[in-house]
């Protein structure tokens, strides 16, 4: 529970500025300012953030592995893998980024076997393929990049 009056005032101000709807991305953007009372509530070191994110994903990994019939857990695991890849890529750790995006692609493709028309799954698969394609492009692997981008468009 937040008890710091300066943080509460900042959140109320953001809420008022946004028509009574406080969105996480607006809070993060405001917190980027080192003078904001919100700033110290966030981890700004990308490497430490990646480690914390990895640790935070462990419970959903356990749920997904222990309950393979619950597709919502596997879908969340795919989203977490995609996000993990993005965090690793931001810290220029491209090998674990690739592994995470490959995991996201695999999990999403498996989910699509049961529901191939689900628009969210189709978007998630395209996003993972796009991320992999971008990584191939950065590494000068033109053919693999093109293959990923073309598959993402399907």
Short mmCIF file of N, CA and C in Angstrom, two decimals:
data_model
loop_
_atom_site.label_atom_id
_atom_site.label_comp_id
_atom_site.label_asym_id
_atom_site.label_seq_id
_atom_site.Cartn_x
_atom_site.Cartn_y
_atom_site.Cartn_z
N UNK A 1 0.84 -1.18 0.00
CA UNK A 1 0.00 0.00 0.00
C UNK A 1 0.88 1.25 0.00
N UNK A 2 0.53 2.19 -0.81
CA UNK A 2 1.29 3.43 -0.92
C UNK A 2 0.84 4.37 0.19
N UNK A 3 1.82 4.84 0.97
CA UNK A 3 1.50 5.75 2.07
C UNK A 3 2.23 7.08 1.95
N UNK A 4 3.21 7.17 1.06
CA UNK A 4 3.97 8.40 0.89
C UNK A 4 3.08 9.48 0.28
N UNK A 5 2.86 10.59 1.00
CA UNK A 5 1.96 11.64 0.51
C UNK A 5 2.38 12.24 -0.84
N UNK A 6 3.69 12.36 -1.07
CA UNK A 6 4.15 12.93 -2.34
C UNK A 6 3.81 12.01 -3.51
N UNK A 7 3.96 10.71 -3.29
CA UNK A 7 3.62 9.74 -4.35
C UNK A 7 2.13 9.73 -4.59
N UNK A 8 1.35 9.76 -3.53
CA UNK A 8 -0.11 9.78 -3.67
C UNK A 8 -0.55 11.03 -4.43
N UNK A 9 0.03 12.18 -4.09
CA UNK A 9 -0.32 13.42 -4.78
C UNK A 9 0.05 13.35 -6.26
N UNK A 10 1.22 12.78 -6.57
CA UNK A 10 1.65 12.65 -7.97
C UNK A 10 0.69 11.75 -8.75
N UNK A 11 0.30 10.64 -8.16
CA UNK A 11 -0.63 9.73 -8.83
C UNK A 11 -2.00 10.37 -9.02
N UNK A 12 -2.46 11.10 -8.02
CA UNK A 12 -3.75 11.82 -8.16
C UNK A 12 -3.67 12.86 -9.27
N UNK A 13 -2.55 13.55 -9.36
CA UNK A 13 -2.37 14.55 -10.41
C UNK A 13 -2.38 13.90 -11.79
N UNK A 14 -1.66 12.80 -11.94
CA UNK A 14 -1.66 12.08 -13.22
C UNK A 14 -3.05 11.58 -13.56
N UNK A 15 -3.75 11.08 -12.56
CA UNK A 15 -5.11 10.60 -12.77
C UNK A 15 -6.00 11.73 -13.28
N UNK A 16 -5.91 12.90 -12.68
CA UNK A 16 -6.72 14.04 -13.09
C UNK A 16 -6.35 14.51 -14.50
N UNK A 17 -5.05 14.50 -14.80
CA UNK A 17 -4.59 14.93 -16.13
C UNK A 17 -5.08 14.01 -17.24
N UNK A 18 -5.39 12.77 -16.87
CA UNK A 18 -5.78 11.78 -17.86
C UNK A 18 -7.26 11.42 -17.78
N UNK A 19 -8.07 12.36 -17.34
CA UNK A 19 -9.51 12.17 -17.34
C UNK A 19 -10.00 11.08 -16.39
N UNK A 20 -9.27 10.86 -15.30
CA UNK A 20 -9.70 9.88 -14.32
C UNK A 20 -9.30 8.45 -14.65
N UNK A 21 -8.44 8.28 -15.65
CA UNK A 21 -7.98 6.94 -16.03
C UNK A 21 -6.46 6.92 -15.94
N UNK A 22 -5.95 6.27 -14.93
CA UNK A 22 -4.52 6.19 -14.71
C UNK A 22 -3.98 4.95 -15.39
N UNK A 23 -3.09 5.15 -16.36
CA UNK A 23 -2.53 4.03 -17.12
C UNK A 23 -1.07 3.80 -16.70
N UNK A 24 -0.65 2.53 -16.65
CA UNK A 24 0.72 2.23 -16.22
C UNK A 24 1.79 2.97 -17.02
N UNK A 25 1.62 3.04 -18.34
CA UNK A 25 2.64 3.69 -19.16
C UNK A 25 2.78 5.18 -18.84
N UNK A 26 1.68 5.81 -18.40
CA UNK A 26 1.75 7.22 -18.01
C UNK A 26 2.50 7.39 -16.69
N UNK A 27 2.31 6.43 -15.80
CA UNK A 27 3.02 6.48 -14.52
C UNK A 27 4.52 6.29 -14.77
N UNK A 28 4.88 5.33 -15.62
CA UNK A 28 6.29 5.09 -15.91
C UNK A 28 6.91 6.31 -16.57
N UNK A 29 6.20 6.90 -17.52
CA UNK A 29 6.73 8.08 -18.21
C UNK A 29 6.97 9.22 -17.23
N UNK A 30 6.04 9.46 -16.32
CA UNK A 30 6.22 10.51 -15.31
C UNK A 30 7.38 10.17 -14.38
N UNK A 31 7.55 8.90 -14.07
CA UNK A 31 8.59 8.46 -13.14
C UNK A 31 9.99 8.57 -13.74
N UNK A 32 10.10 8.67 -15.06
CA UNK A 32 11.43 8.80 -15.68
C UNK A 32 12.16 10.05 -15.20
N UNK A 33 11.42 11.06 -14.85
CA UNK A 33 12.00 12.31 -14.36
C UNK A 33 12.61 12.06 -12.98
N UNK A 34 13.93 12.24 -12.85
CA UNK A 34 14.57 12.00 -11.54
C UNK A 34 14.00 12.87 -10.41
N UNK A 35 13.35 13.97 -10.76
CA UNK A 35 12.75 14.84 -9.74
C UNK A 35 11.37 14.38 -9.30
N UNK A 36 10.82 13.38 -9.98
CA UNK A 36 9.48 12.89 -9.63
C UNK A 36 9.56 12.04 -8.36
N UNK A 37 8.55 12.17 -7.48
CA UNK A 37 8.53 11.30 -6.30
C UNK A 37 8.35 9.82 -6.67
N UNK A 38 7.94 9.57 -7.89
CA UNK A 38 7.77 8.20 -8.36
C UNK A 38 9.08 7.55 -8.81
N UNK A 39 10.07 8.37 -9.13
CA UNK A 39 11.29 7.88 -9.76
C UNK A 39 11.95 6.73 -9.00
N UNK A 40 12.09 6.87 -7.71
CA UNK A 40 12.79 5.85 -6.92
C UNK A 40 11.98 4.58 -6.70
N UNK A 41 10.75 4.56 -7.18
CA UNK A 41 9.91 3.37 -7.05
C UNK A 41 10.16 2.38 -8.18
N UNK A 42 11.01 2.77 -9.14
CA UNK A 42 11.27 1.94 -10.32
C UNK A 42 12.72 1.53 -10.38
N UNK A 43 12.96 0.42 -11.06
CA UNK A 43 14.31 -0.07 -11.31
C UNK A 43 14.72 0.42 -12.70
N UNK A 44 15.69 1.30 -12.76
CA UNK A 44 16.09 1.90 -14.03
C UNK A 44 17.32 1.23 -14.63
N UNK A 45 17.95 0.33 -13.91
CA UNK A 45 19.10 -0.43 -14.41
C UNK A 45 18.54 -1.61 -15.20
N UNK A 46 18.78 -1.62 -16.52
CA UNK A 46 18.19 -2.65 -17.40
C UNK A 46 18.61 -4.07 -17.02
N UNK A 47 19.86 -4.25 -16.62
CA UNK A 47 20.32 -5.59 -16.26
C UNK A 47 19.61 -6.07 -15.00
N UNK A 48 19.52 -5.22 -14.00
CA UNK A 48 18.82 -5.59 -12.76
C UNK A 48 17.34 -5.81 -13.04
N UNK A 49 16.78 -5.00 -13.92
CA UNK A 49 15.37 -5.16 -14.27
C UNK A 49 15.14 -6.50 -14.97
N UNK A 50 16.06 -6.89 -15.85
CA UNK A 50 15.92 -8.17 -16.55
C UNK A 50 15.98 -9.32 -15.55
N UNK A 51 16.87 -9.24 -14.59
CA UNK A 51 16.97 -10.29 -13.57
C UNK A 51 15.70 -10.35 -12.72
N UNK A 52 15.18 -9.20 -12.35
CA UNK A 52 13.96 -9.16 -11.55
C UNK A 52 12.77 -9.69 -12.34
N UNK A 53 12.71 -9.35 -13.62
CA UNK A 53 11.62 -9.83 -14.47
C UNK A 53 11.68 -11.35 -14.60
N UNK A 54 12.90 -11.86 -14.78
CA UNK A 54 13.08 -13.31 -14.89
C UNK A 54 12.57 -14.00 -13.63
N UNK A 55 12.92 -13.47 -12.48
CA UNK A 55 12.47 -14.06 -11.22
C UNK A 55 10.95 -13.97 -11.06
N UNK A 56 10.38 -12.87 -11.52
CA UNK A 56 8.94 -12.67 -11.38
C UNK A 56 8.12 -13.61 -12.27
N UNK A 57 8.73 -14.14 -13.32
CA UNK A 57 8.00 -15.03 -14.23
C UNK A 57 7.95 -16.47 -13.74
N UNK A 58 8.74 -16.80 -12.73
CA UNK A 58 8.82 -18.19 -12.25
C UNK A 58 7.46 -18.76 -11.83
N UNK A 59 6.62 -18.03 -11.08
CA UNK A 59 5.34 -18.62 -10.67
C UNK A 59 4.44 -19.00 -11.85
N UNK A 60 4.36 -18.16 -12.89
CA UNK A 60 3.50 -18.50 -14.02
C UNK A 60 4.11 -19.67 -14.80
N UNK A 61 5.44 -19.76 -14.82
CA UNK A 61 6.07 -20.92 -15.47
C UNK A 61 5.67 -22.20 -14.75
N UNK A 62 5.68 -22.16 -13.43
CA UNK A 62 5.27 -23.34 -12.64
C UNK A 62 3.82 -23.70 -12.90
N UNK A 63 2.96 -22.69 -12.94
CA UNK A 63 1.54 -22.94 -13.21
C UNK A 63 1.34 -23.54 -14.60
N UNK A 64 2.02 -22.99 -15.59
CA UNK A 64 1.86 -23.47 -16.96
C UNK A 64 2.37 -24.90 -17.11
N UNK A 65 3.50 -25.19 -16.51
CA UNK A 65 4.06 -26.54 -16.61
C UNK A 65 3.24 -27.55 -15.81
N UNK A 66 2.71 -27.13 -14.67
CA UNK A 66 1.93 -28.03 -13.83
C UNK A 66 0.50 -28.22 -14.28
N UNK A 67 0.03 -27.33 -15.14
CA UNK A 67 -1.36 -27.38 -15.61
C UNK A 67 -1.41 -27.17 -17.12
N UNK A 68 -0.85 -28.09 -17.90
CA UNK A 68 -0.76 -27.88 -19.35
C UNK A 68 -2.12 -27.76 -20.04
N UNK A 69 -3.17 -28.23 -19.40
CA UNK A 69 -4.50 -28.13 -20.01
C UNK A 69 -5.09 -26.72 -19.91
N UNK A 70 -4.51 -25.88 -19.07
CA UNK A 70 -5.02 -24.51 -18.90
C UNK A 70 -4.32 -23.61 -19.92
N UNK A 71 -5.01 -23.34 -21.00
CA UNK A 71 -4.37 -22.57 -22.09
C UNK A 71 -4.05 -21.14 -21.68
N UNK A 72 -4.80 -20.59 -20.75
CA UNK A 72 -4.53 -19.21 -20.31
C UNK A 72 -3.14 -19.10 -19.70
N UNK A 73 -2.71 -20.12 -18.97
CA UNK A 73 -1.36 -20.10 -18.38
C UNK A 73 -0.30 -20.15 -19.47
N UNK A 74 -0.52 -21.00 -20.47
CA UNK A 74 0.46 -21.10 -21.55
C UNK A 74 0.48 -19.81 -22.39
N UNK A 75 -0.68 -19.21 -22.58
CA UNK A 75 -0.73 -17.94 -23.32
C UNK A 75 0.03 -16.86 -22.56
N UNK A 76 -0.15 -16.82 -21.25
CA UNK A 76 0.57 -15.84 -20.44
C UNK A 76 2.07 -16.12 -20.47
N UNK A 77 2.43 -17.39 -20.46
CA UNK A 77 3.84 -17.77 -20.53
C UNK A 77 4.45 -17.29 -21.85
N UNK A 78 3.70 -17.38 -22.92
CA UNK A 78 4.18 -16.89 -24.22
C UNK A 78 4.39 -15.37 -24.20
N UNK A 79 3.45 -14.66 -23.60
CA UNK A 79 3.59 -13.20 -23.48
C UNK A 79 4.80 -12.85 -22.63
N UNK A 80 4.98 -13.56 -21.53
CA UNK A 80 6.14 -13.31 -20.67
C UNK A 80 7.45 -13.60 -21.41
N UNK A 81 7.47 -14.64 -22.22
CA UNK A 81 8.67 -14.95 -23.00
C UNK A 81 8.96 -13.83 -23.99
N UNK A 82 7.92 -13.32 -24.62
CA UNK A 82 8.10 -12.21 -25.57
C UNK A 82 8.66 -10.99 -24.85
N UNK A 83 8.09 -10.68 -23.71
CA UNK A 83 8.58 -9.53 -22.93
C UNK A 83 10.01 -9.74 -22.46
N UNK A 84 10.32 -10.96 -22.03
CA UNK A 84 11.67 -11.28 -21.58
C UNK A 84 12.66 -11.06 -22.72
N UNK A 85 12.29 -11.48 -23.93
CA UNK A 85 13.15 -11.25 -25.09
C UNK A 85 13.39 -9.77 -25.33
N UNK A 86 12.35 -8.99 -25.15
CA UNK A 86 12.48 -7.54 -25.34
C UNK A 86 13.43 -6.93 -24.32
N UNK A 87 13.31 -7.38 -23.07
CA UNK A 87 14.20 -6.89 -22.01
C UNK A 87 15.64 -7.28 -22.32
N UNK A 88 15.86 -8.53 -22.69
CA UNK A 88 17.22 -8.97 -23.01
C UNK A 88 17.78 -8.21 -24.21
N UNK A 89 16.96 -7.98 -25.20
CA UNK A 89 17.42 -7.25 -26.38
C UNK A 89 17.82 -5.82 -26.00
N UNK A 90 17.05 -5.20 -25.11
CA UNK A 90 17.36 -3.83 -24.68
C UNK A 90 18.69 -3.76 -23.94
N UNK A 91 19.09 -4.87 -23.33
CA UNK A 91 20.37 -4.91 -22.60
C UNK A 91 21.46 -5.54 -23.46
N UNK A 92 21.18 -5.70 -24.75
CA UNK A 92 22.10 -6.25 -25.75
C UNK A 92 22.56 -7.66 -25.40
N UNK A 93 21.67 -8.42 -24.80
CA UNK A 93 21.92 -9.84 -24.53
C UNK A 93 21.11 -10.62 -25.57
N UNK A 94 21.67 -10.73 -26.75
CA UNK A 94 20.91 -11.23 -27.89
C UNK A 94 20.69 -12.74 -27.89
N UNK A 95 21.57 -13.50 -27.29
CA UNK A 95 21.36 -14.96 -27.24
C UNK A 95 20.14 -15.29 -26.38
N UNK A 96 20.05 -14.77 -25.13
CA UNK A 96 18.83 -15.06 -24.37
C UNK A 96 17.58 -14.40 -24.98
N UNK A 97 17.76 -13.28 -25.68
CA UNK A 97 16.62 -12.64 -26.35
C UNK A 97 16.07 -13.59 -27.41
N UNK A 98 16.98 -14.16 -28.22
CA UNK A 98 16.56 -15.09 -29.27
C UNK A 98 15.85 -16.29 -28.65
N UNK A 99 16.42 -16.84 -27.57
CA UNK A 99 15.83 -18.00 -26.92
C UNK A 99 14.41 -17.68 -26.41
N UNK A 100 14.26 -16.51 -25.83
CA UNK A 100 12.94 -16.12 -25.31
C UNK A 100 11.94 -15.95 -26.44
N UNK A 101 12.35 -15.28 -27.53
CA UNK A 101 11.43 -15.08 -28.65
C UNK A 101 11.10 -16.39 -29.35
N UNK A 102 12.06 -17.31 -29.41
CA UNK A 102 11.79 -18.64 -29.98
C UNK A 102 10.77 -19.37 -29.10
N UNK A 103 10.92 -19.24 -27.78
CA UNK A 103 9.96 -19.87 -26.87
C UNK A 103 8.57 -19.26 -27.07
N UNK A 104 8.50 -17.93 -27.20
CA UNK A 104 7.21 -17.27 -27.42
C UNK A 104 6.57 -17.76 -28.71
N UNK A 105 7.38 -17.87 -29.75
CA UNK A 105 6.88 -18.33 -31.06
C UNK A 105 6.35 -19.76 -30.94
N UNK A 106 7.10 -20.63 -30.29
CA UNK A 106 6.71 -22.03 -30.15
C UNK A 106 5.42 -22.17 -29.34
N UNK A 107 5.35 -21.49 -28.20
CA UNK A 107 4.15 -21.57 -27.37
C UNK A 107 2.92 -21.04 -28.09
N UNK A 108 3.08 -19.92 -28.78
CA UNK A 108 1.96 -19.32 -29.48
C UNK A 108 1.51 -20.20 -30.64
N UNK A 109 2.46 -20.78 -31.37
CA UNK A 109 2.10 -21.68 -32.47
C UNK A 109 1.34 -22.89 -31.95
N UNK A 110 1.76 -23.43 -30.80
CA UNK A 110 1.04 -24.56 -30.20
C UNK A 110 -0.39 -24.17 -29.82
N UNK A 111 -0.55 -22.98 -29.26
CA UNK A 111 -1.89 -22.51 -28.89
C UNK A 111 -2.75 -22.30 -30.13
N UNK A 112 -2.14 -21.84 -31.21
CA UNK A 112 -2.89 -21.60 -32.45
C UNK A 112 -3.38 -22.89 -33.10
N UNK A 113 -2.74 -24.01 -32.79
CA UNK A 113 -3.22 -25.29 -33.32
C UNK A 113 -4.64 -25.58 -32.84
N UNK A 114 -4.98 -25.09 -31.66
CA UNK A 114 -6.31 -25.30 -31.09
C UNK A 114 -7.29 -24.19 -31.45
N UNK A 115 -6.75 -23.02 -31.79
CA UNK A 115 -7.62 -21.87 -32.11
C UNK A 115 -6.92 -20.99 -33.14
N UNK A 116 -6.85 -21.45 -34.40
CA UNK A 116 -6.06 -20.75 -35.42
C UNK A 116 -6.59 -19.37 -35.81
N UNK A 117 -7.81 -19.08 -35.48
CA UNK A 117 -8.37 -17.77 -35.87
C UNK A 117 -8.34 -16.75 -34.75
N UNK A 118 -7.83 -17.11 -33.58
CA UNK A 118 -7.79 -16.18 -32.44
C UNK A 118 -6.92 -14.97 -32.82
N UNK A 119 -7.51 -13.76 -32.87
CA UNK A 119 -6.74 -12.60 -33.32
C UNK A 119 -5.57 -12.25 -32.39
N UNK A 120 -5.73 -12.47 -31.09
CA UNK A 120 -4.63 -12.15 -30.17
C UNK A 120 -3.46 -13.10 -30.38
N UNK A 121 -3.75 -14.37 -30.57
CA UNK A 121 -2.68 -15.33 -30.83
C UNK A 121 -1.97 -15.03 -32.14
N UNK A 122 -2.74 -14.65 -33.15
CA UNK A 122 -2.14 -14.31 -34.44
C UNK A 122 -1.23 -13.10 -34.31
N UNK A 123 -1.67 -12.12 -33.53
CA UNK A 123 -0.85 -10.92 -33.29
C UNK A 123 0.41 -11.29 -32.51
N UNK A 124 0.26 -12.10 -31.47
CA UNK A 124 1.41 -12.50 -30.66
C UNK A 124 2.44 -13.27 -31.48
N UNK A 125 1.96 -14.17 -32.37
CA UNK A 125 2.87 -14.91 -33.22
C UNK A 125 3.60 -13.98 -34.18
N UNK A 126 2.86 -13.06 -34.77
CA UNK A 126 3.49 -12.09 -35.68
C UNK A 126 4.52 -11.24 -34.95
N UNK A 127 4.23 -10.85 -33.71
CA UNK A 127 5.18 -10.05 -32.94
C UNK A 127 6.46 -10.82 -32.65
N UNK A 128 6.34 -12.09 -32.28
CA UNK A 128 7.54 -12.88 -31.99
C UNK A 128 8.35 -13.10 -33.27
N UNK A 129 7.68 -13.36 -34.37
CA UNK A 129 8.39 -13.52 -35.65
C UNK A 129 9.05 -12.21 -36.08
N UNK A 130 8.37 -11.11 -35.86
CA UNK A 130 8.95 -9.81 -36.20
C UNK A 130 10.19 -9.51 -35.37
N UNK A 131 10.13 -9.84 -34.08
CA UNK A 131 11.29 -9.63 -33.21
C UNK A 131 12.46 -10.50 -33.66
N UNK A 132 12.18 -11.75 -33.98
CA UNK A 132 13.24 -12.64 -34.47
C UNK A 132 13.81 -12.14 -35.80
N UNK A 133 12.92 -11.68 -36.67
CA UNK A 133 13.37 -11.14 -37.95
C UNK A 133 14.27 -9.93 -37.77
N UNK A 134 13.90 -9.06 -36.85
CA UNK A 134 14.72 -7.88 -36.58
C UNK A 134 16.09 -8.28 -36.04
N UNK A 135 16.12 -9.29 -35.18
CA UNK A 135 17.38 -9.77 -34.64
C UNK A 135 18.26 -10.35 -35.76
N UNK A 136 17.66 -11.15 -36.66
CA UNK A 136 18.40 -11.68 -37.80
C UNK A 136 18.94 -10.54 -38.67
N UNK A 137 18.11 -9.52 -38.88
CA UNK A 137 18.53 -8.38 -39.69
C UNK A 137 19.75 -7.69 -39.07
N UNK A 138 19.70 -7.49 -37.74
CA UNK A 138 20.83 -6.85 -37.06
C UNK A 138 22.11 -7.67 -37.17
N UNK A 139 21.94 -8.98 -37.24
CA UNK A 139 23.10 -9.88 -37.31
C UNK A 139 23.55 -10.12 -38.75
N UNK A 140 22.91 -9.44 -39.71
CA UNK A 140 23.30 -9.57 -41.11
C UNK A 140 22.79 -10.84 -41.77
N UNK A 141 21.83 -11.49 -41.15
CA UNK A 141 21.27 -12.74 -41.68
C UNK A 141 20.01 -12.40 -42.49
N UNK A 142 20.25 -11.87 -43.66
CA UNK A 142 19.17 -11.34 -44.49
C UNK A 142 18.10 -12.37 -44.83
N UNK A 143 18.51 -13.56 -45.25
CA UNK A 143 17.53 -14.58 -45.66
C UNK A 143 16.64 -15.01 -44.50
N UNK A 144 17.25 -15.21 -43.32
CA UNK A 144 16.44 -15.59 -42.15
C UNK A 144 15.51 -14.46 -41.74
N UNK A 145 16.00 -13.22 -41.84
CA UNK A 145 15.16 -12.07 -41.49
C UNK A 145 13.94 -12.00 -42.41
N UNK A 146 14.18 -12.14 -43.70
CA UNK A 146 13.09 -12.09 -44.67
C UNK A 146 12.08 -13.21 -44.40
N UNK A 147 12.60 -14.41 -44.12
CA UNK A 147 11.70 -15.54 -43.85
C UNK A 147 10.81 -15.26 -42.63
N UNK A 148 11.39 -14.70 -41.59
CA UNK A 148 10.59 -14.38 -40.40
C UNK A 148 9.54 -13.31 -40.72
N UNK A 149 9.97 -12.26 -41.42
CA UNK A 149 9.03 -11.18 -41.74
C UNK A 149 7.90 -11.67 -42.63
N UNK A 150 8.23 -12.54 -43.60
CA UNK A 150 7.18 -13.08 -44.49
C UNK A 150 6.22 -13.97 -43.71
N UNK A 151 6.77 -14.79 -42.82
CA UNK A 151 5.91 -15.65 -42.01
C UNK A 151 5.02 -14.83 -41.09
N UNK A 152 5.54 -13.71 -40.59
CA UNK A 152 4.76 -12.83 -39.71
C UNK A 152 3.56 -12.24 -40.44
N UNK A 153 3.69 -12.03 -41.76
CA UNK A 153 2.62 -11.41 -42.54
C UNK A 153 1.50 -12.40 -42.87
N UNK A 154 1.76 -13.69 -42.73
CA UNK A 154 0.74 -14.70 -43.11
C UNK A 154 -0.46 -14.69 -42.18
#
